Structure formats: C-alpha cells, structure tokens
Amino acid sequence: MKYVDEFRNLRLAKRIAAQIRRIMPAGRINLMEVCGTHTQNFCRFGLDKLLPKGLRLISGPGCPVCVSPVEYIDNAIFLAREKQAIIATFGDMLRIPGSKSSLEQERANSARVEIVYSPLETINLAKKNPGKRIIFLAVGFETTAPTIAATILQARKEKIKNLFFLSSLKLIPPAMEYLLKDKRLKLNGFLCPGHVSAIIGTRPYAFIPKKFKAACCIAGFEPLDILEGLYLLLRQIVENKPRVENQYRRVVTAQGNIQAQKIMRKAFVQSDSIWRSLGRIPDSGLNLAKEFTDFDAQKIFKIRRITPNALRLTKCKCSDILRGLASPLDCPLFKNACRPEQPVGPCMVSREGACNAYYRYR
Ligand code: SF4
C-alpha cells in the first residue's frame, strides 16, 4: 500500500476486526497504547466500535506536554519572570497549568514567551536579540530529542552565548518498564509508538517479552496499522509467545536512526527524570552533557521553587489517566469545567492528550 486512503479502507478494517474477534480469548485483555497519536487516531476513527468488549485499550503517558511535571512548568515560569529572558517553546506548553500560573498567564502579564515550531529557530532568535537570554523549553521524547541535540551542537559551532535549554526530555522504554511493574494495571502488552521507534529501532523493547512476558508490537498510526498491530498483539497473547513484532516496517528498522542516536549521545546524558503523575523514573530522561553545561539553564540560572498550590488540581484525574488507571470519562470535570479552550489539567491541553482526544472524538 502506498497512499493514505488505502490505510483507511473500511472493508479491510472490518476484515481485520473480524480476525481480532475470532482469536479473542474469553475474559479481559489489557493493552496499552503508549503514544498520544495512537490515542488520537483510535478515537478519531472510532476503532473502539470495531473491537470486542473484553479488549481494553488503555492510554499511556505518551503525550510530552502531559508528562511535563508541575515543577518544570514552575521553573519555566520563574525564568519567564527574569528581566532579560525570552522563553521559546512549542505552543502547547503555554496552557499547561503550573502550581499557580501558566506561561499563557505570564505572557498576558508581559513576560516574553515566543512560540517556535522547530528548536532550530532559537538560533536566529538568539542572534536577533543579543541583549536577551533565550531559554528553550526542551520537552518531548526520542522523536524531538535529535533536533534539540542538533540545535545545541549548532549553537556551540556558531559560538552563541545567549541561548539556554531547560531540559525535561524523556525516554519511553524506561516508562514502559515502570508501568509493567505496576500490578494494578495487569498489562498484557504494548502497542509501541511508531515515531519513537523510528529513532530507537526495535531492540530497546526486547526486555518487555523477556523480563515481563508481555506482548509487544510497534505499529503505525493509520486505522489499518493500529488494527493490524492489535491483531498481532492478540496473537502473541493467545499463542503465549510474547516477542517484539514490527507492524510499521515501512518506517521502523531494527537499529533505528543511527545518525539521530549519535547526535543525541553527543549532546545529552541519560539521567533520572520526573514524570507528571508517575514521579521519578530511573534513567528515563536526557540532560545536557557536561561539555554543554554553558547551555544548560538548570546550571546557569538560580531557579527558586514557586510554592505549590496543592488544592489547584484535586479533582483532575490526569494523574490516574497517565498511569493507565482511569479514563477521561471517569473525571467529573470532563466536558464541564474542563474543555480544550479552558483546560484544567494537562491531558486536555495537547491534541495528543487523552482527554483532548476523547473530547473531540468520543
Ligand atoms: Fe484533568 Fe480535565 Fe482530563 Fe479531568 S478532563 S482529567 S480535569 S484534564
């Protein structure tokens, strides 16, 4: 198949769904789709209506905006209030609530917050504003990390002195391991993220079947990709032969993108990272490597913690949703106090957030 329409063919979708129903065992099977784009397309194309009742698809922590911790947003807000600072960020970050404020509110209060579409834009921003200090909010997974790494290397090459990176970059496989250890989830397998896998390849998932005996399939994002991925997962479970399968062969290879991995290894070191709701996960983040300390906002600026307002998010269920323990429909604020134009929690902010996808499509 070559064209997108072919991956949305209803007749073929129904045929794969029939195969899924045919091999579906009695009882309940819990599969997690890690990536926010899978969640979005699963809802958008109404795939849940084609699947058997016992097959539960749980949304995982694969939305970079949703997993950025409150502390990180507070730090960004602290920096936004610095006199000479310009915060450069992807648009979704503006509306994520921190403890007391958001970057959107800070911008309304005259802080300079610029939206960029690529980290490389920050190089020009730094050159155009020599008297300012540009701080880029480096968030995302293995998918965005290579371009951020390339920007750091470019900034070094061009001897730029007024550009800094506040890293909250995260790695997906350690988070998957963390979730597999959570006995409440009873996960039978993962629909692995296609974009992340295009960078890291298939090998980093080997521990999933080996150590946890759970099924694993990398899948693309079109309806037929997702359905075929689910079928392959179910087949592993029924045959009791967990392994790493690759449905997304047109994009993902065993070794991944070696060039991108090389750049990442140059600019970053693996470190523990705090995920919103999940807490600290060992080796699940990327910090700037020692050679790039002069670009590291954490090291350069004396960031003072904002005292958190613990009451702010008490009714929001994002924390359970990100851990796979609740669905957006379980939240009393869903579609009432919380909507995409006025989000209460981070899962409603980005299009990749589970609450946002449920709001738009279900
Ligand atoms: Fe949080 Fe809003 Fe989702 Fe409820 S609907 S869990 S308040 S983001």
PDB file of C-alpha atoms and ligand atoms in Angstrom, residues 315-318 321 328 331-335 338-339 343-349 355, ligand 1:
ATOM      1  CA  LYS A 315     -10.443  16.901  41.092  1.00  0.00           C
ATOM      2  CA  CYS A 316      -8.402  16.434  37.941  1.00  0.00           C
ATOM      3  CA  LYS A 317      -7.806  12.750  37.187  1.00  0.00           C
ATOM      4  CA  CYS A 318      -4.809  13.276  34.890  1.00  0.00           C
ATOM      5  CA  ILE A 321      -5.108   8.666  33.397  1.00  0.00           C
ATOM      6  CA  PRO A 328     -11.124  10.688  30.819  1.00  0.00           C
ATOM      7  CA  CYS A 331     -13.301  12.598  35.518  1.00  0.00           C
ATOM      8  CA  PRO A 332     -16.173  14.734  36.892  1.00  0.00           C
ATOM      9  CA  LEU A 333     -14.692  17.829  35.225  1.00  0.00           C
ATOM     10  CA  PHE A 334     -14.575  16.300  31.721  1.00  0.00           C
ATOM     11  CA  LYS A 335     -16.630  18.431  29.287  1.00  0.00           C
ATOM     12  CA  CYS A 338     -12.539  21.219  31.644  1.00  0.00           C
ATOM     13  CA  ARG A 339     -12.522  21.760  27.871  1.00  0.00           C
ATOM     14  CA  PRO A 343      -8.134  23.109  30.269  1.00  0.00           C
ATOM     15  CA  VAL A 344      -7.924  22.269  33.947  1.00  0.00           C
ATOM     16  CA  GLY A 345      -5.330  19.513  33.593  1.00  0.00           C
ATOM     17  CA  PRO A 346      -2.521  18.811  31.100  1.00  0.00           C
ATOM     18  CA  CYS A 347      -4.320  15.890  29.384  1.00  0.00           C
ATOM     19  CA  MET A 348      -6.830  18.370  27.922  1.00  0.00           C
ATOM     20  CA  VAL A 349      -4.183  20.770  26.558  1.00  0.00           C
ATOM     21  CA  CYS A 355      -8.806  13.959  27.487  1.00  0.00           C
TER      22      CYS A 355
HETATM   23 FE1  SF4 B   1      -7.815  16.598  34.162  1.00  0.00          FE
HETATM   24 FE2  SF4 B   1      -9.560  17.844  32.537  1.00  0.00          FE
HETATM   25 FE3  SF4 B   1      -8.818  15.398  31.972  1.00  0.00          FE
HETATM   26 FE4  SF4 B   1     -10.399  15.864  34.064  1.00  0.00          FE
HETATM   27  S1  SF4 B   1     -10.930  16.160  31.906  1.00  0.00           S
HETATM   28  S2  SF4 B   1      -8.623  14.503  33.977  1.00  0.00           S
HETATM   29  S3  SF4 B   1      -9.601  17.832  34.747  1.00  0.00           S
HETATM   30  S4  SF4 B   1      -7.507  17.195  32.016  1.00  0.00           S
END
